[in-house]
Amino acid sequence: MLHLSHPMINSLKSWLNHSLMAILLVTVFLGISTAGWTPSSSAALPSGNAITDGRALLRYALPIDNKPVRQLQASLEDISNQLRANRRWGAISKDLSNASRVLDKPSQILASVPAERQPQAEAWIAELKSGVGELQELVKVKDKEKIKSERAKLLDIVTLLEEAMVKKFPFEVPTEYSNLPQLKGRATVAIKTNKGNLTLVVDGYSAPVTAGNFVDLVQRGFYNGLEFTRSEESYFLQTGDPPGKDVGFIDPNTGKYRAVPLEVLVEGDKKPTYGITLEEAGRYIDMPVLPFSSFGAVVMARPEDEVNGGSSQFFFFLFEPELTPAGRNLLDGRYSVFGYLTEGQEILDKLKAGDKIESATVVQGIENLVEPQAA
């Protein structure tokens, strides 16, 4: 079974157990915010505290370059932060005013949308403008729950708008990995377990080889009936170990273990780094586009001493993100995150070793799967 090594788990546990206390002590005695711990970056992710929403991380990971739509996204996402912070209605009103100003200049958003997609994009912008107006009315009556639900709907439209801006796959995957499936885009996977259903989105824009391998295995029915083999409460839940002596997928076309390389796209880079951890590469403070900061991050498992030894086993990261220091996690850059849980957090929280995947199905994006070019 492939898994996090015991030294790594112990280090992670120690770090997690002390992280909150460290944050509190620094805040009290030095009077500084954890937001100041995040290094500057040229990537699309905004500065400040670590983003803990998997859907938001997926939006920021899209390979687009349109500042107005990012401002719109950030304004709508910040509403959730303000609602948690004792309902700061003035700050929420400001966020909505900022969003409205962006939507008042639709041409700046449409400039990044291909001509054939612009009619649909115009309809989305009109829907967003109407929705922001409705939120402004809800703020007047301070309807917290309604604001949360309507905000989520608007962000779903923002996702569609941003996805419409992607014109082509942003880089060439090294030819040495042409013998592996690749996902040139995104896919949504529905997993039915004995305790309920999970939905996750895997991101081929950031991890095409890792995501492609996973989607291919889902299509083959590889995960159907497999148990979750290992769990550490509040840390991770792992599956993908097939019955028998094999610890990964044996490709029937070659009769060999399908090995998947470590694959990490760093903020500001044009393509992923392969076959080396960020620590080994000397990139100690560089942050991945897909970080471990969200409950339900989907991660490729591998032997601790073999960065290119992943295959079929993967794990969900379960640590409560509110305790994670901003922009910092011991696992970032050591393992390949290739997607996030988008629905079913309460189900994932219940799953333990011994529970079972009843079925896994690609429900969207299978057209983005590229079959291996060589055996």
mmCIF file of C-alpha atoms in Angstrom:
data_model
loop_
_atom_site.group_PDB
_atom_site.id
_atom_site.type_symbol
_atom_site.label_atom_id
_atom_site.label_comp_id
_atom_site.label_asym_id
_atom_site.label_seq_id
_atom_site.Cartn_x
_atom_site.Cartn_y
_atom_site.Cartn_z
ATOM 1 C CA MET A 1 0.000 0.000 0.000
ATOM 2 C CA LEU A 2 1.253 3.435 -0.913
ATOM 3 C CA HIS A 3 0.862 6.019 1.819
ATOM 4 C CA LEU A 4 2.315 8.937 3.654
ATOM 5 C CA SER A 5 5.338 7.717 5.578
ATOM 6 C CA HIS A 6 5.092 7.525 9.377
ATOM 7 C CA PRO A 7 7.789 10.215 9.834
ATOM 8 C CA MET A 8 5.817 12.481 7.489
ATOM 9 C CA ILE A 9 2.552 11.810 9.357
ATOM 10 C CA ASN A 10 4.207 12.482 12.710
ATOM 11 C CA SER A 11 5.727 15.718 11.417
ATOM 12 C CA LEU A 12 2.399 16.757 9.952
ATOM 13 C CA LYS A 13 0.531 15.966 13.175
ATOM 14 C CA SER A 14 3.021 17.904 15.255
ATOM 15 C CA TRP A 15 2.811 20.852 12.890
ATOM 16 C CA LEU A 16 -0.988 20.791 12.793
ATOM 17 C CA ASN A 17 -1.308 20.488 16.564
ATOM 18 C CA HIS A 18 0.906 23.497 17.155
ATOM 19 C CA SER A 19 -0.121 25.679 14.216
ATOM 20 C CA LEU A 20 -3.183 27.268 15.774
ATOM 21 C CA MET A 21 -1.377 28.081 19.014
ATOM 22 C CA ALA A 22 1.491 29.578 17.044
ATOM 23 C CA ILE A 23 -0.892 31.786 15.102
ATOM 24 C CA LEU A 24 -2.618 32.954 18.270
ATOM 25 C CA LEU A 25 0.659 33.721 20.039
ATOM 26 C CA VAL A 26 2.052 35.648 17.100
ATOM 27 C CA THR A 27 -1.175 37.601 16.728
ATOM 28 C CA VAL A 28 -1.405 38.466 20.429
ATOM 29 C CA PHE A 29 2.218 39.280 21.155
ATOM 30 C CA LEU A 30 3.386 40.740 17.881
ATOM 31 C CA GLY A 31 0.110 42.210 16.705
ATOM 32 C CA ILE A 32 0.460 40.990 13.142
ATOM 33 C CA SER A 33 -1.921 39.099 10.903
ATOM 34 C CA THR A 34 -1.234 35.682 9.422
ATOM 35 C CA ALA A 35 -1.982 37.289 6.090
ATOM 36 C CA GLY A 36 1.468 38.824 6.286
ATOM 37 C CA TRP A 37 3.012 35.384 6.128
ATOM 38 C CA THR A 38 1.970 34.862 2.524
ATOM 39 C CA PRO A 39 4.729 35.777 0.055
ATOM 40 C CA SER A 40 3.953 37.925 -2.950
ATOM 41 C CA SER A 41 3.198 36.064 -6.143
ATOM 42 C CA SER A 42 2.564 36.859 -9.770
ATOM 43 C CA ALA A 43 -0.158 34.196 -9.975
ATOM 44 C CA ALA A 44 -3.882 34.873 -10.085
ATOM 45 C CA LEU A 45 -4.481 33.942 -6.462
ATOM 46 C CA PRO A 46 -5.139 37.022 -4.323
ATOM 47 C CA SER A 47 -2.802 37.883 -1.477
ATOM 48 C CA GLY A 48 -3.906 37.351 2.114
ATOM 49 C CA ASN A 49 -5.121 34.356 4.058
ATOM 50 C CA ALA A 50 -5.093 30.960 2.409
ATOM 51 C CA ILE A 51 -8.175 30.213 0.307
ATOM 52 C CA THR A 52 -9.998 27.250 1.827
ATOM 53 C CA ASP A 53 -12.873 26.862 -0.647
ATOM 54 C CA GLY A 54 -12.144 24.220 -3.283
ATOM 55 C CA ARG A 55 -14.495 25.839 -5.784
ATOM 56 C CA ALA A 56 -12.695 29.171 -5.415
ATOM 57 C CA LEU A 57 -9.303 27.510 -5.845
ATOM 58 C CA LEU A 58 -10.535 25.861 -9.044
ATOM 59 C CA ARG A 59 -11.719 29.231 -10.353
ATOM 60 C CA TYR A 60 -8.384 30.898 -9.654
ATOM 61 C CA ALA A 61 -6.553 27.972 -11.281
ATOM 62 C CA LEU A 62 -8.205 28.563 -14.662
ATOM 63 C CA PRO A 63 -5.636 29.708 -17.271
ATOM 64 C CA ILE A 64 -7.200 33.079 -18.049
ATOM 65 C CA ASP A 65 -5.986 36.670 -17.907
ATOM 66 C CA ASN A 66 -8.861 39.058 -17.310
ATOM 67 C CA LYS A 67 -8.488 41.405 -14.369
ATOM 68 C CA PRO A 68 -12.118 42.614 -14.234
ATOM 69 C CA VAL A 69 -13.579 39.113 -13.938
ATOM 70 C CA ARG A 70 -11.065 38.283 -11.199
ATOM 71 C CA GLN A 71 -12.125 41.453 -9.361
ATOM 72 C CA LEU A 72 -15.748 40.387 -9.716
ATOM 73 C CA GLN A 73 -14.941 36.918 -8.399
ATOM 74 C CA ALA A 74 -12.934 38.248 -5.458
ATOM 75 C CA SER A 75 -15.686 40.678 -4.457
ATOM 76 C CA LEU A 76 -18.354 37.961 -4.407
ATOM 77 C CA GLU A 77 -16.117 35.505 -2.569
ATOM 78 C CA ASP A 78 -15.220 38.062 0.085
ATOM 79 C CA ILE A 79 -18.873 38.233 1.116
ATOM 80 C CA SER A 80 -18.486 34.833 2.766
ATOM 81 C CA ASN A 81 -15.556 36.115 4.816
ATOM 82 C CA GLN A 82 -17.546 39.108 5.974
ATOM 83 C CA LEU A 83 -20.561 36.993 6.932
ATOM 84 C CA ARG A 84 -18.319 34.866 9.147
ATOM 85 C CA ALA A 85 -16.792 37.983 10.712
ATOM 86 C CA ASN A 86 -19.824 39.053 12.733
ATOM 87 C CA ARG A 87 -21.845 40.018 9.670
ATOM 88 C CA ARG A 88 -19.969 43.100 8.536
ATOM 89 C CA TRP A 89 -22.789 44.576 6.484
ATOM 90 C CA GLY A 90 -20.873 47.696 5.473
ATOM 91 C CA ALA A 91 -18.043 45.589 4.033
ATOM 92 C CA ILE A 92 -20.556 43.396 2.193
ATOM 93 C CA SER A 93 -22.179 46.480 0.667
ATOM 94 C CA LYS A 94 -18.750 47.617 -0.506
ATOM 95 C CA ASP A 95 -18.061 44.210 -2.078
ATOM 96 C CA LEU A 96 -21.347 44.402 -3.963
ATOM 97 C CA SER A 97 -20.638 47.954 -5.105
ATOM 98 C CA ASN A 98 -17.280 46.799 -6.457
ATOM 99 C CA ALA A 99 -18.945 43.898 -8.264
ATOM 100 C CA SER A 100 -21.572 46.222 -9.728
ATOM 101 C CA ARG A 101 -18.913 48.592 -11.075
ATOM 102 C CA VAL A 102 -17.203 45.708 -12.876
ATOM 103 C CA LEU A 103 -20.486 44.566 -14.400
ATOM 104 C CA ASP A 104 -21.223 48.128 -15.572
ATOM 105 C CA LYS A 105 -18.363 47.693 -18.066
ATOM 106 C CA PRO A 106 -19.193 44.367 -19.746
ATOM 107 C CA SER A 107 -16.941 45.053 -22.726
ATOM 108 C CA GLN A 108 -13.872 44.658 -20.493
ATOM 109 C CA ILE A 109 -15.022 41.168 -19.499
ATOM 110 C CA LEU A 110 -16.128 40.199 -22.999
ATOM 111 C CA ALA A 111 -12.724 41.171 -24.389
ATOM 112 C CA SER A 112 -11.380 37.810 -23.172
ATOM 113 C CA VAL A 113 -14.304 35.721 -24.472
ATOM 114 C CA PRO A 114 -14.072 34.206 -27.984
ATOM 115 C CA ALA A 115 -16.585 35.725 -30.415
ATOM 116 C CA GLU A 116 -18.671 32.567 -30.738
ATOM 117 C CA ARG A 117 -19.197 32.428 -26.971
ATOM 118 C CA GLN A 118 -19.987 36.103 -26.444
ATOM 119 C CA PRO A 119 -23.806 35.895 -26.781
ATOM 120 C CA GLN A 120 -23.938 33.384 -23.942
ATOM 121 C CA ALA A 121 -21.406 35.419 -21.947
ATOM 122 C CA GLU A 122 -23.558 38.548 -22.369
ATOM 123 C CA ALA A 123 -26.534 36.635 -20.958
ATOM 124 C CA TRP A 124 -24.460 35.533 -17.966
ATOM 125 C CA ILE A 125 -23.286 39.096 -17.327
ATOM 126 C CA ALA A 126 -26.890 40.326 -17.391
ATOM 127 C CA GLU A 127 -27.861 37.584 -14.942
ATOM 128 C CA LEU A 128 -24.969 38.534 -12.676
ATOM 129 C CA LYS A 129 -25.925 42.212 -12.744
ATOM 130 C CA SER A 130 -29.494 41.361 -11.783
ATOM 131 C CA GLY A 131 -28.271 39.004 -9.054
ATOM 132 C CA VAL A 132 -25.951 41.592 -7.533
ATOM 133 C CA GLY A 133 -28.874 44.012 -7.366
ATOM 134 C CA GLU A 134 -30.934 41.399 -5.532
ATOM 135 C CA LEU A 135 -28.082 40.834 -3.065
ATOM 136 C CA GLN A 136 -27.919 44.548 -2.366
ATOM 137 C CA GLU A 137 -31.593 44.432 -1.377
ATOM 138 C CA LEU A 138 -30.990 41.403 0.859
ATOM 139 C CA VAL A 139 -28.192 43.259 2.636
ATOM 140 C CA LYS A 140 -30.682 45.968 3.600
ATOM 141 C CA VAL A 141 -32.759 43.394 5.510
ATOM 142 C CA LYS A 142 -29.659 41.499 6.695
ATOM 143 C CA ASP A 143 -30.888 38.088 5.490
ATOM 144 C CA LYS A 144 -27.677 36.134 6.061
ATOM 145 C CA GLU A 145 -28.789 32.700 4.844
ATOM 146 C CA LYS A 146 -30.431 34.031 1.692
ATOM 147 C CA ILE A 147 -27.320 36.076 0.907
ATOM 148 C CA LYS A 148 -25.152 32.977 1.230
ATOM 149 C CA SER A 149 -27.298 30.904 -1.110
ATOM 150 C CA GLU A 150 -27.711 33.646 -3.741
ATOM 151 C CA ARG A 151 -23.999 34.460 -3.629
ATOM 152 C CA ALA A 152 -23.199 30.799 -4.325
ATOM 153 C CA LYS A 153 -25.458 30.858 -7.397
ATOM 154 C CA LEU A 154 -23.738 33.966 -8.727
ATOM 155 C CA LEU A 155 -20.303 32.411 -8.269
ATOM 156 C CA ASP A 156 -21.459 29.381 -10.263
ATOM 157 C CA ILE A 157 -22.248 31.783 -13.120
ATOM 158 C CA VAL A 158 -18.839 33.440 -12.687
ATOM 159 C CA THR A 159 -17.298 29.979 -13.054
ATOM 160 C CA LEU A 160 -19.108 29.467 -16.370
ATOM 161 C CA LEU A 161 -18.036 32.909 -17.543
ATOM 162 C CA GLU A 162 -14.392 32.289 -16.661
ATOM 163 C CA GLU A 163 -14.417 28.827 -18.245
ATOM 164 C CA ALA A 164 -15.712 30.445 -21.442
ATOM 165 C CA MET A 165 -12.547 32.561 -21.532
ATOM 166 C CA VAL A 166 -10.235 29.549 -21.858
ATOM 167 C CA LYS A 167 -9.237 29.445 -25.505
ATOM 168 C CA LYS A 168 -6.825 26.494 -25.598
ATOM 169 C CA PHE A 169 -4.790 24.200 -23.412
ATOM 170 C CA PRO A 170 -2.039 26.435 -22.009
ATOM 171 C CA PHE A 171 1.127 24.320 -22.437
ATOM 172 C CA GLU A 172 2.674 21.217 -23.994
ATOM 173 C CA VAL A 173 3.049 18.193 -21.740
ATOM 174 C CA PRO A 174 6.578 16.704 -22.052
ATOM 175 C CA THR A 175 6.671 13.992 -24.709
ATOM 176 C CA GLU A 176 8.109 11.497 -22.212
ATOM 177 C CA TYR A 177 4.634 11.286 -20.690
ATOM 178 C CA SER A 178 2.811 10.711 -23.969
ATOM 179 C CA ASN A 179 2.397 7.050 -22.968
ATOM 180 C CA LEU A 180 0.050 8.139 -20.176
ATOM 181 C CA PRO A 181 -3.546 9.400 -20.389
ATOM 182 C CA GLN A 182 -3.840 13.176 -20.151
ATOM 183 C CA LEU A 183 -6.731 15.447 -19.257
ATOM 184 C CA LYS A 184 -6.640 18.569 -21.425
ATOM 185 C CA GLY A 185 -9.201 20.498 -19.407
ATOM 186 C CA ARG A 186 -11.403 19.509 -16.478
ATOM 187 C CA ALA A 187 -13.710 16.673 -15.531
ATOM 188 C CA THR A 188 -16.343 16.152 -12.859
ATOM 189 C CA VAL A 189 -16.468 12.779 -11.116
ATOM 190 C CA ALA A 190 -19.377 11.478 -9.026
ATOM 191 C CA ILE A 191 -18.428 8.914 -6.374
ATOM 192 C CA LYS A 192 -21.096 6.853 -4.667
ATOM 193 C CA THR A 193 -20.009 5.419 -1.315
ATOM 194 C CA ASN A 194 -21.778 3.291 1.269
ATOM 195 C CA LYS A 195 -22.313 6.445 3.345
ATOM 196 C CA GLY A 196 -23.381 8.867 0.624
ATOM 197 C CA ASN A 197 -22.281 10.686 -2.502
ATOM 198 C CA LEU A 198 -19.236 12.807 -3.296
ATOM 199 C CA THR A 199 -18.605 15.109 -6.254
ATOM 200 C CA LEU A 200 -15.134 16.244 -7.196
ATOM 201 C CA VAL A 201 -13.630 18.291 -10.003
ATOM 202 C CA VAL A 202 -10.217 17.279 -11.314
ATOM 203 C CA ASP A 203 -8.059 19.905 -12.993
ATOM 204 C CA GLY A 204 -6.130 18.976 -16.096
ATOM 205 C CA TYR A 205 -5.083 22.585 -16.650
ATOM 206 C CA SER A 206 -2.807 22.284 -13.604
ATOM 207 C CA ALA A 207 -2.093 18.526 -13.489
ATOM 208 C CA PRO A 208 -2.939 16.963 -16.873
ATOM 209 C CA VAL A 209 -1.037 13.705 -16.378
ATOM 210 C CA THR A 210 -2.225 13.052 -12.818
ATOM 211 C CA ALA A 211 -5.820 14.051 -13.578
ATOM 212 C CA GLY A 212 -5.765 12.116 -16.862
ATOM 213 C CA ASN A 213 -4.608 8.955 -15.122
ATOM 214 C CA PHE A 214 -7.402 9.283 -12.563
ATOM 215 C CA VAL A 215 -10.158 9.942 -15.116
ATOM 216 C CA ASP A 216 -8.952 7.018 -17.222
ATOM 217 C CA LEU A 217 -9.130 4.690 -14.210
ATOM 218 C CA VAL A 218 -12.604 5.965 -13.331
ATOM 219 C CA GLN A 219 -13.710 5.252 -16.906
ATOM 220 C CA ARG A 220 -12.321 1.723 -16.628
ATOM 221 C CA GLY A 221 -14.370 1.124 -13.465
ATOM 222 C CA PHE A 222 -11.149 0.561 -11.533
ATOM 223 C CA TYR A 223 -12.399 2.164 -8.320
ATOM 224 C CA ASN A 224 -15.799 0.470 -8.264
ATOM 225 C CA GLY A 225 -16.031 -1.711 -5.147
ATOM 226 C CA LEU A 226 -12.701 -0.628 -3.650
ATOM 227 C CA GLU A 227 -12.452 0.095 0.057
ATOM 228 C CA PHE A 228 -10.958 3.110 1.733
ATOM 229 C CA THR A 229 -7.845 1.438 3.071
ATOM 230 C CA ARG A 230 -6.371 3.976 5.430
ATOM 231 C CA SER A 231 -7.614 6.949 7.380
ATOM 232 C CA GLU A 232 -6.210 9.366 9.903
ATOM 233 C CA GLU A 233 -8.912 11.432 11.569
ATOM 234 C CA SER A 234 -8.686 15.089 10.544
ATOM 235 C CA TYR A 235 -5.722 14.307 8.253
ATOM 236 C CA PHE A 236 -6.466 12.085 5.267
ATOM 237 C CA LEU A 237 -8.570 9.268 3.802
ATOM 238 C CA GLN A 238 -6.979 6.974 1.220
ATOM 239 C CA THR A 239 -8.222 4.515 -1.386
ATOM 240 C CA GLY A 240 -7.255 3.028 -4.753
ATOM 241 C CA ASP A 241 -5.317 -0.053 -3.575
ATOM 242 C CA PRO A 242 -6.550 -2.975 -5.728
ATOM 243 C CA PRO A 243 -7.098 -6.477 -4.283
ATOM 244 C CA GLY A 244 -4.078 -8.760 -4.300
ATOM 245 C CA LYS A 245 -0.381 -8.042 -4.188
ATOM 246 C CA ASP A 246 -0.381 -5.161 -6.652
ATOM 247 C CA VAL A 247 -0.344 -1.654 -5.144
ATOM 248 C CA GLY A 248 -1.368 0.166 -8.313
ATOM 249 C CA PHE A 249 -2.832 -0.177 -11.783
ATOM 250 C CA ILE A 250 -1.356 -2.804 -14.088
ATOM 251 C CA ASP A 251 -1.941 -1.634 -17.648
ATOM 252 C CA PRO A 252 -3.420 -4.564 -19.618
ATOM 253 C CA ASN A 253 -1.810 -3.240 -22.820
ATOM 254 C CA THR A 254 1.710 -3.462 -21.395
ATOM 255 C CA GLY A 255 1.352 -5.804 -18.436
ATOM 256 C CA LYS A 256 3.298 -3.250 -16.405
ATOM 257 C CA TYR A 257 2.651 -1.003 -13.414
ATOM 258 C CA ARG A 258 1.480 2.387 -14.613
ATOM 259 C CA ALA A 259 3.722 4.896 -12.856
ATOM 260 C CA VAL A 260 2.636 8.528 -12.710
ATOM 261 C CA PRO A 261 5.181 11.321 -12.115
ATOM 262 C CA LEU A 262 4.970 13.939 -9.383
ATOM 263 C CA GLU A 263 3.378 16.929 -11.104
ATOM 264 C CA VAL A 264 3.120 20.398 -9.508
ATOM 265 C CA LEU A 265 2.215 23.666 -11.198
ATOM 266 C CA VAL A 266 3.629 26.630 -9.273
ATOM 267 C CA GLU A 267 1.975 30.043 -9.200
ATOM 268 C CA GLY A 268 3.483 32.168 -11.961
ATOM 269 C CA ASP A 269 4.941 29.215 -13.900
ATOM 270 C CA LYS A 270 3.709 28.464 -17.408
ATOM 271 C CA LYS A 271 3.855 24.672 -17.013
ATOM 272 C CA PRO A 272 4.156 22.103 -14.204
ATOM 273 C CA THR A 273 7.339 20.847 -12.619
ATOM 274 C CA TYR A 274 7.753 17.085 -13.012
ATOM 275 C CA GLY A 275 9.627 14.420 -11.087
ATOM 276 C CA ILE A 276 10.959 16.542 -8.234
ATOM 277 C CA THR A 277 9.487 18.037 -5.070
ATOM 278 C CA LEU A 278 9.556 21.796 -4.722
ATOM 279 C CA GLU A 279 11.771 21.396 -1.675
ATOM 280 C CA GLU A 280 14.302 19.348 -3.640
ATOM 281 C CA ALA A 281 14.130 21.967 -6.395
ATOM 282 C CA GLY A 282 15.075 24.650 -3.869
ATOM 283 C CA ARG A 283 11.700 26.379 -4.270
ATOM 284 C CA TYR A 284 10.948 26.535 -0.554
ATOM 285 C CA ILE A 285 8.496 29.451 -0.560
ATOM 286 C CA ASP A 286 6.857 28.910 -3.961
ATOM 287 C CA MET A 287 3.192 27.956 -3.780
ATOM 288 C CA PRO A 288 1.343 25.450 -5.972
ATOM 289 C CA VAL A 289 -1.654 26.631 -7.960
ATOM 290 C CA LEU A 290 -3.544 23.724 -6.357
ATOM 291 C CA PRO A 291 -2.591 23.877 -2.661
ATOM 292 C CA PHE A 292 -3.541 21.693 0.316
ATOM 293 C CA SER A 293 -5.516 24.509 1.953
ATOM 294 C CA SER A 294 -8.979 23.063 1.256
ATOM 295 C CA PHE A 295 -10.796 20.253 3.074
ATOM 296 C CA GLY A 296 -11.264 17.600 0.399
ATOM 297 C CA ALA A 297 -8.196 18.300 -1.730
ATOM 298 C CA VAL A 298 -7.736 15.251 -4.008
ATOM 299 C CA VAL A 299 -4.122 14.061 -3.975
ATOM 300 C CA MET A 300 -2.063 11.343 -5.671
ATOM 301 C CA ALA A 301 -0.473 8.959 -3.160
ATOM 302 C CA ARG A 302 3.052 7.666 -3.762
ATOM 303 C CA PRO A 303 5.913 5.924 -1.976
ATOM 304 C CA GLU A 304 7.782 8.419 0.212
ATOM 305 C CA ASP A 305 11.084 7.599 -1.510
ATOM 306 C CA GLU A 306 9.792 7.523 -5.097
ATOM 307 C CA VAL A 307 8.401 10.775 -6.465
ATOM 308 C CA ASN A 308 7.383 9.111 -9.723
ATOM 309 C CA GLY A 309 5.847 6.028 -8.115
ATOM 310 C CA GLY A 310 2.177 7.030 -7.950
ATOM 311 C CA SER A 311 -0.383 4.963 -9.832
ATOM 312 C CA SER A 312 -3.986 4.394 -8.734
ATOM 313 C CA GLN A 313 -3.988 5.252 -5.038
ATOM 314 C CA PHE A 314 -5.134 8.707 -3.984
ATOM 315 C CA PHE A 315 -6.245 10.417 -0.803
ATOM 316 C CA PHE A 316 -8.532 13.184 0.346
ATOM 317 C CA PHE A 317 -6.919 15.767 2.608
ATOM 318 C CA LEU A 318 -9.170 16.216 5.626
ATOM 319 C CA PHE A 319 -7.519 18.800 7.851
ATOM 320 C CA GLU A 320 -9.769 21.621 8.993
ATOM 321 C CA PRO A 321 -8.506 24.580 6.915
ATOM 322 C CA GLU A 322 -9.304 27.252 9.507
ATOM 323 C CA LEU A 323 -6.316 25.951 11.483
ATOM 324 C CA THR A 324 -3.944 26.072 8.521
ATOM 325 C CA PRO A 325 -1.412 28.933 8.560
ATOM 326 C CA ALA A 326 -2.004 31.132 5.546
ATOM 327 C CA GLY A 327 -0.238 29.811 2.471
ATOM 328 C CA ARG A 328 1.726 27.177 4.356
ATOM 329 C CA ASN A 329 1.430 23.370 4.481
ATOM 330 C CA LEU A 330 4.130 20.722 4.849
ATOM 331 C CA LEU A 331 2.633 18.676 2.013
ATOM 332 C CA ASP A 332 2.501 21.455 -0.600
ATOM 333 C CA GLY A 333 4.955 20.629 -3.365
ATOM 334 C CA ARG A 334 5.609 17.113 -2.020
ATOM 335 C CA TYR A 335 2.497 15.500 -3.478
ATOM 336 C CA SER A 336 0.352 16.205 -6.537
ATOM 337 C CA VAL A 337 -2.998 17.816 -5.788
ATOM 338 C CA PHE A 338 -5.161 17.323 -8.880
ATOM 339 C CA GLY A 339 -8.632 18.430 -7.829
ATOM 340 C CA TYR A 340 -11.050 19.284 -5.052
ATOM 341 C CA LEU A 341 -14.226 17.974 -3.508
ATOM 342 C CA THR A 342 -17.071 20.290 -4.547
ATOM 343 C CA GLU A 343 -20.057 18.496 -3.007
ATOM 344 C CA GLY A 344 -20.437 16.037 -0.124
ATOM 345 C CA GLN A 345 -18.167 17.484 2.561
ATOM 346 C CA GLU A 346 -20.428 16.096 5.281
ATOM 347 C CA ILE A 347 -20.181 12.619 3.711
ATOM 348 C CA LEU A 348 -16.406 12.742 3.381
ATOM 349 C CA ASP A 349 -16.193 13.703 7.039
ATOM 350 C CA LYS A 350 -17.983 10.452 7.960
ATOM 351 C CA LEU A 351 -15.958 8.036 5.833
ATOM 352 C CA LYS A 352 -13.361 5.810 7.508
ATOM 353 C CA ALA A 353 -11.083 2.914 6.590
ATOM 354 C CA GLY A 354 -13.277 -0.046 5.696
ATOM 355 C CA ASP A 355 -15.957 2.043 4.008
ATOM 356 C CA LYS A 356 -16.377 1.416 0.304
ATOM 357 C CA ILE A 357 -16.626 3.148 -3.061
ATOM 358 C CA GLU A 358 -19.671 1.601 -4.692
ATOM 359 C CA SER A 359 -19.133 3.369 -8.015
ATOM 360 C CA ALA A 360 -17.203 6.235 -9.591
ATOM 361 C CA THR A 361 -18.437 7.888 -12.783
ATOM 362 C CA VAL A 362 -17.228 10.722 -15.013
ATOM 363 C CA VAL A 363 -20.320 12.915 -15.355
ATOM 364 C CA GLN A 364 -18.763 15.831 -17.217
ATOM 365 C CA GLY A 365 -15.592 16.504 -19.228
ATOM 366 C CA ILE A 366 -14.802 13.040 -20.597
ATOM 367 C CA GLU A 367 -14.201 14.676 -23.984
ATOM 368 C CA ASN A 368 -11.090 16.289 -22.453
ATOM 369 C CA LEU A 369 -9.425 12.904 -21.875
ATOM 370 C CA VAL A 370 -6.597 12.252 -24.338
ATOM 371 C CA GLU A 371 -5.638 8.611 -24.787
ATOM 372 C CA PRO A 372 -1.956 7.594 -24.664
ATOM 373 C CA GLN A 373 -0.105 8.154 -27.917
ATOM 374 C CA ALA A 374 2.317 5.299 -27.377
ATOM 375 C CA ALA A 375 2.250 1.977 -25.552
#
